[in-house]
Tab-separated table of C-alpha atoms and ligand atoms in Angstrom:
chain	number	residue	atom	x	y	z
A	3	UNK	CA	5.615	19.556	-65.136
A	4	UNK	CA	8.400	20.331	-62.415
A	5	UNK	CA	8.727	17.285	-60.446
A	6	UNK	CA	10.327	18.289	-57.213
A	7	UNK	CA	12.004	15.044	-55.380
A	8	UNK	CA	11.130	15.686	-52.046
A	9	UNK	CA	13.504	13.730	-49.446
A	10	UNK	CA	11.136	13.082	-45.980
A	11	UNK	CA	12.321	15.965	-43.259
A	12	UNK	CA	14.919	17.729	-45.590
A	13	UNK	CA	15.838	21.206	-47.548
A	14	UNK	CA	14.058	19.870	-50.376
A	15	UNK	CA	10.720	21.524	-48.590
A	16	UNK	CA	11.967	24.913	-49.309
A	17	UNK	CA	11.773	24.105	-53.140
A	18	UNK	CA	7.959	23.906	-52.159
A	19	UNK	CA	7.746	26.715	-50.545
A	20	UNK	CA	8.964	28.500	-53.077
A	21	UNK	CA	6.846	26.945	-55.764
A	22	UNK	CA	3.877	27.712	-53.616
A	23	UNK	CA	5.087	31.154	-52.926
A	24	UNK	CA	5.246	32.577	-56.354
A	25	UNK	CA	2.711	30.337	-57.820
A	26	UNK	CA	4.311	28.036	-59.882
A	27	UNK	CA	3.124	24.863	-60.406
A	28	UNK	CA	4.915	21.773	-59.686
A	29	UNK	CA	4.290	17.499	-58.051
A	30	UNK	CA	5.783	16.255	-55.559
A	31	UNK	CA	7.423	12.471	-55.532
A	32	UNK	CA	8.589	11.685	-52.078
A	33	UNK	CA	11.576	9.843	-50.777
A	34	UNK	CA	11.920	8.339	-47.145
A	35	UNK	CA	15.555	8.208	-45.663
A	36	UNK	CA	16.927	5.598	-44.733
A	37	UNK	CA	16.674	4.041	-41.609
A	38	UNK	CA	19.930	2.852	-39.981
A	39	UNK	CA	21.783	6.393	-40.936
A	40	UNK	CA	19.173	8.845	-41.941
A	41	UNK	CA	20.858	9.552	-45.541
A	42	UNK	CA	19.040	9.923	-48.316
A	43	UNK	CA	18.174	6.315	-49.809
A	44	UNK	CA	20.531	5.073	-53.149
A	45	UNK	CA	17.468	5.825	-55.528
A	46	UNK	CA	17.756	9.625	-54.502
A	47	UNK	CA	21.300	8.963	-54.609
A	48	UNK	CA	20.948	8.104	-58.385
A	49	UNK	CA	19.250	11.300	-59.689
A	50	UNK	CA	22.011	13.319	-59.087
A	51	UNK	CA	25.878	12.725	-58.971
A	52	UNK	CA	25.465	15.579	-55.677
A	53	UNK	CA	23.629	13.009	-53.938
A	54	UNK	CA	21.841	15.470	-51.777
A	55	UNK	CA	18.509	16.999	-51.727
A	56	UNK	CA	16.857	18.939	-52.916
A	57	UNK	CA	16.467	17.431	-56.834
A	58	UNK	CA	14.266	19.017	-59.415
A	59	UNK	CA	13.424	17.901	-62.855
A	60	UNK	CA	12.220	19.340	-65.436
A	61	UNK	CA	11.409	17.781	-68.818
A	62	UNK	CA	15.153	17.263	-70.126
A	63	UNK	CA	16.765	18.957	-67.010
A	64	UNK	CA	18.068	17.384	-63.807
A	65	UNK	CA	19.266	19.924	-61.035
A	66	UNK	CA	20.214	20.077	-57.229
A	67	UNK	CA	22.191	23.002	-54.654
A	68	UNK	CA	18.931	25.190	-53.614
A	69	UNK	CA	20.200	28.145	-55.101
A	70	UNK	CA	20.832	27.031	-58.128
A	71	UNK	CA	17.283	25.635	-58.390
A	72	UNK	CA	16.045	29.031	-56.779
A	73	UNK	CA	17.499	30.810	-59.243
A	74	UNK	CA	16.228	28.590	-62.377
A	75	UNK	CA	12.823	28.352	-61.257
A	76	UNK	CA	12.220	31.870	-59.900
A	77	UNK	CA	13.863	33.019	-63.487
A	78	UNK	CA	12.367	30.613	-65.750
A	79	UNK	CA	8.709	30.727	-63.889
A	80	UNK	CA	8.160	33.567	-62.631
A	81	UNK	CA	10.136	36.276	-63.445
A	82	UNK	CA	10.581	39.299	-62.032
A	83	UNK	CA	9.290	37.798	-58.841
A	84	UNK	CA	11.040	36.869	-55.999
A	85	UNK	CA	14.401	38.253	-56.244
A	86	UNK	CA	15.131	42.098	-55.654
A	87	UNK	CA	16.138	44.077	-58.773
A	88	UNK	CA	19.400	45.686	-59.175
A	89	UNK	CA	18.069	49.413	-59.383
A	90	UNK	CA	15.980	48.226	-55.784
A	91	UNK	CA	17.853	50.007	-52.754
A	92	UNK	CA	17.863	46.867	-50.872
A	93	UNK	CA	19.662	45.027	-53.786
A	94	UNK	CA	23.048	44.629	-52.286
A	95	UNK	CA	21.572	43.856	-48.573
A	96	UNK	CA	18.870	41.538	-50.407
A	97	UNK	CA	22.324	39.650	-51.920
A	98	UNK	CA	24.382	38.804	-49.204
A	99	UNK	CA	21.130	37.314	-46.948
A	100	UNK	CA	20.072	34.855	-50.222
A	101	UNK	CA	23.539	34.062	-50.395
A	102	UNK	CA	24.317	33.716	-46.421
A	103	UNK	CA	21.829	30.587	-45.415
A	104	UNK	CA	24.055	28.092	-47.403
A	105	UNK	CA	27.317	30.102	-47.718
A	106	UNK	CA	27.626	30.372	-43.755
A	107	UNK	CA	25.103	29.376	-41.703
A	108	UNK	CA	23.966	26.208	-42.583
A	109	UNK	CA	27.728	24.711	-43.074
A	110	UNK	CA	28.382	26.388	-39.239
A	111	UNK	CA	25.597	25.015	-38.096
A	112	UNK	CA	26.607	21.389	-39.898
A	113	UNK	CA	29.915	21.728	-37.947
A	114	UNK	CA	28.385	22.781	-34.696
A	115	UNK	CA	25.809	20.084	-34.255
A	116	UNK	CA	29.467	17.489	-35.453
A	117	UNK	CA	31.073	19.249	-32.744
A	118	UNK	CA	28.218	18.568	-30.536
A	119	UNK	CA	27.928	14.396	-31.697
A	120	UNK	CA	32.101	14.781	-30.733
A	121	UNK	CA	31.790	15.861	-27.285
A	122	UNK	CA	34.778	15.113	-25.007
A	123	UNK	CA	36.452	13.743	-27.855
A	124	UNK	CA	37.028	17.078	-29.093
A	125	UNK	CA	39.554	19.414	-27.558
A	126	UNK	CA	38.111	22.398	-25.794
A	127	UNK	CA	40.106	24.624	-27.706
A	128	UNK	CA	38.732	23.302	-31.334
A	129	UNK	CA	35.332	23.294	-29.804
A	130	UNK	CA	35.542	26.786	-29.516
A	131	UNK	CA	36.519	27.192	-33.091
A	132	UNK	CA	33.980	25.638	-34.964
A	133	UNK	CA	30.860	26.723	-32.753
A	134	UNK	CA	32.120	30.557	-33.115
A	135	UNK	CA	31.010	30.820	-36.589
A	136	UNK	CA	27.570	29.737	-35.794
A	137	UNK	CA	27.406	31.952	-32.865
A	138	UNK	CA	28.423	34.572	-34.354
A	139	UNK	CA	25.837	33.886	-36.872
A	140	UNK	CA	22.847	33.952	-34.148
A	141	UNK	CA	23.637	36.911	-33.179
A	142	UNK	CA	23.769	38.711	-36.183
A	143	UNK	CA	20.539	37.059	-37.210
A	144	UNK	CA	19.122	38.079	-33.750
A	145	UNK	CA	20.287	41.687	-34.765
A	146	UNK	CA	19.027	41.163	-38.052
A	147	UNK	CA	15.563	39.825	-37.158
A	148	UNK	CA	15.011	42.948	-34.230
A	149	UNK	CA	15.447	45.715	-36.614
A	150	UNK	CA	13.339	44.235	-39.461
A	151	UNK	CA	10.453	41.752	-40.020
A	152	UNK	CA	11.990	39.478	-42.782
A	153	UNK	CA	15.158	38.719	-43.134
A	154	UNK	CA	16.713	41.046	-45.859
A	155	UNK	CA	14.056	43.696	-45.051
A	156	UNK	CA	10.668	44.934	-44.748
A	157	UNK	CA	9.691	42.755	-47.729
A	158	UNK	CA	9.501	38.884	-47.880
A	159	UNK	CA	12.067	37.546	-50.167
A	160	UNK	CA	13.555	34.078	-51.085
A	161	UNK	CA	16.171	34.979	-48.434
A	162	UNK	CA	13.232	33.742	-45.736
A	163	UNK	CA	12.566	30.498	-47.847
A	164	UNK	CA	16.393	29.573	-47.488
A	165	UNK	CA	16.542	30.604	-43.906
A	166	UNK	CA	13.223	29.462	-42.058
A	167	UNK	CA	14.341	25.517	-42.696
A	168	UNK	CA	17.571	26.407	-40.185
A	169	UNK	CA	15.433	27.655	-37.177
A	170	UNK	CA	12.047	25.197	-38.127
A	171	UNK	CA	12.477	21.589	-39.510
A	172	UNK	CA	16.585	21.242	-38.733
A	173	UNK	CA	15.488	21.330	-35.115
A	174	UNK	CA	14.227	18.011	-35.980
A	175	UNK	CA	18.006	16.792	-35.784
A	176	UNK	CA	18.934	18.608	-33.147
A	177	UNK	CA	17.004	21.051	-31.073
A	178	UNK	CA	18.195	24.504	-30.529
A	179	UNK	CA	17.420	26.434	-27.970
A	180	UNK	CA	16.233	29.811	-28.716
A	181	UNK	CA	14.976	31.243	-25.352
A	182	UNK	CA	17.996	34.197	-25.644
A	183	UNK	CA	16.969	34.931	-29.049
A	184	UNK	CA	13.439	36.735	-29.250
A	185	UNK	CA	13.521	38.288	-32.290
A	186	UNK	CA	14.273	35.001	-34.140
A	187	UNK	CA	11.453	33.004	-32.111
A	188	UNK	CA	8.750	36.053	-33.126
A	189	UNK	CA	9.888	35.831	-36.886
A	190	UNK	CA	9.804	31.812	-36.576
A	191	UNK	CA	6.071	32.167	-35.889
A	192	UNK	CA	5.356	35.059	-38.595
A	193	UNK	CA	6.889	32.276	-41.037
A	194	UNK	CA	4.935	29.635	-39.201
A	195	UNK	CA	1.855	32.022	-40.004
A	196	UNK	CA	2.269	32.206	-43.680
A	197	UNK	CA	-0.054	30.713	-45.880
A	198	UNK	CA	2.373	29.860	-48.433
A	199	UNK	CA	4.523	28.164	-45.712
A	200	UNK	CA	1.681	26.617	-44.429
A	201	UNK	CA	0.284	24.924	-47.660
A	202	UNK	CA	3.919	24.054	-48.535
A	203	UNK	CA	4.381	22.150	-44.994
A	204	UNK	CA	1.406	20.281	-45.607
A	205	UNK	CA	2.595	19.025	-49.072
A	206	UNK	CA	6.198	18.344	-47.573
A	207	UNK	CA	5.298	16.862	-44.683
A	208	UNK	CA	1.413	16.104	-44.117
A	209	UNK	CA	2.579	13.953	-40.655
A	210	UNK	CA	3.502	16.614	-38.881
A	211	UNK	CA	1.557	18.349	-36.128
A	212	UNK	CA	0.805	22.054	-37.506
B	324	GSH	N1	23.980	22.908	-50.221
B	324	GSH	C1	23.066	21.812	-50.480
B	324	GSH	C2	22.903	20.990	-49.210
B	324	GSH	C3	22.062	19.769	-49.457
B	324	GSH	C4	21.940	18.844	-48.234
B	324	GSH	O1	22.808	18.797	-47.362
B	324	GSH	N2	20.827	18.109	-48.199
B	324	GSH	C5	20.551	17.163	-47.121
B	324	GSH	C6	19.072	17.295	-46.763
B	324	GSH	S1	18.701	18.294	-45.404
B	324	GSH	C7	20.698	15.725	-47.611
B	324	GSH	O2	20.533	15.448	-48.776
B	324	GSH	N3	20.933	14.791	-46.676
B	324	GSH	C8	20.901	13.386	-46.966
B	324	GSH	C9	22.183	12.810	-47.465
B	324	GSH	O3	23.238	13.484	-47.430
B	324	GSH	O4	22.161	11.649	-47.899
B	324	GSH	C10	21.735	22.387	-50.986
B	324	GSH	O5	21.307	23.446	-50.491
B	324	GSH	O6	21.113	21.805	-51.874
């Protein structure tokens, strides 16, 4: 059995999604942060020498990044699922959205919400700097999210499981305002509407307020 080690109000819910997404079965063992710095607590710490969640294991096999554990379970357990094929037309487009969530966005928005903890402290013209990336990145995704209902295309792909976490449970750190951003808020609520999303959210994180 895939044991998926679920660190409270983290990434590591998008390795349930995914599971509950494409049917593949897997428990859940859950970890609570720690209080005084909200870091994951030393026995997460010990299950991988990455020290960050998400952590699967399975039988003999430890792994962590998302991707990588994307990619293993979507190719060991359900195959052909999930990811577009290379003869699909979307293949290339399908590619760089999987790949942009942790590639880009997620480190600019990281540095942003640093930037934001820095405030005065940081010089105006550094501010600037590291907040363009992410801004850049919203409105691409705005663009992105106008012109099609998931996020690499008509069909939903693993691209929406990496992305969702960014507009949905991160605001948990620090909320983002998404009043200038329409398209993102109306595809927010189609993911909020999913039943896979929805099942996965109650495994995750059965406290929260659906
Ligand atoms: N690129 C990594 C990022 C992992 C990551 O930053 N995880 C956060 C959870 S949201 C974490 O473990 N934070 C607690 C800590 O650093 O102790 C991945 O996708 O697996």
């Amino acid at each position: 059995m895939i044991t998926i080690h679920h660190l409270g109000i983290s990434q590591s819910e998008r390795i349930i999604w995914l599971c509950e997404e494409y049917a593949i079965p897997y428990e859940v063992k859950r970890y609570e942060r720690n209080e005084h710095n909200r870091l994951a607590p030393d026995d997460y710490k010990a299950l991988h020498p990455i020290g960050t969640a998400p952590v699967i294991t399975d039988g003999d096999v430890t792994l962590a990044e998302t991707a990588a554990i994307f990619d293993y379970l979507l190719g060991k357990y359900a195959p052909g699922k999930g990811h577009l094929a290379p003869d699909d037309p979307n293949f290339a487009n399908y590619l760089f959205w999987y790949h942009y969530t942790n590639g880009s966005f997620t480190p600019a928005a990281m540095v942003r919400m640093t930037a934001a903890a820095l405030g005065d402290a940081l010089p105006e013209a550094a501010r600037e700097g590291l907040s363009g990336r992410f801004t850049r990145g919203m409105d691409m995704l705005e663009k992105q999210l106008a012109d099609n209902d998931w996020l690499a295309g008509p069909a939903f792909t693993p691209a929406d499981i990496m992305i969702a976490f960014c507009f949905t449970t991160m605001q948990h750190f620090v909320p983002m305002d998404l009043s200038s951003f329409p398209a993102i808020t109306a595809y927010v609520e189609r993911v909020k509407k999913r039943e896979s999303y929805q099942r996965a959210m109650k495994a995750a994180e059965p406290d929260f307020a659906s």
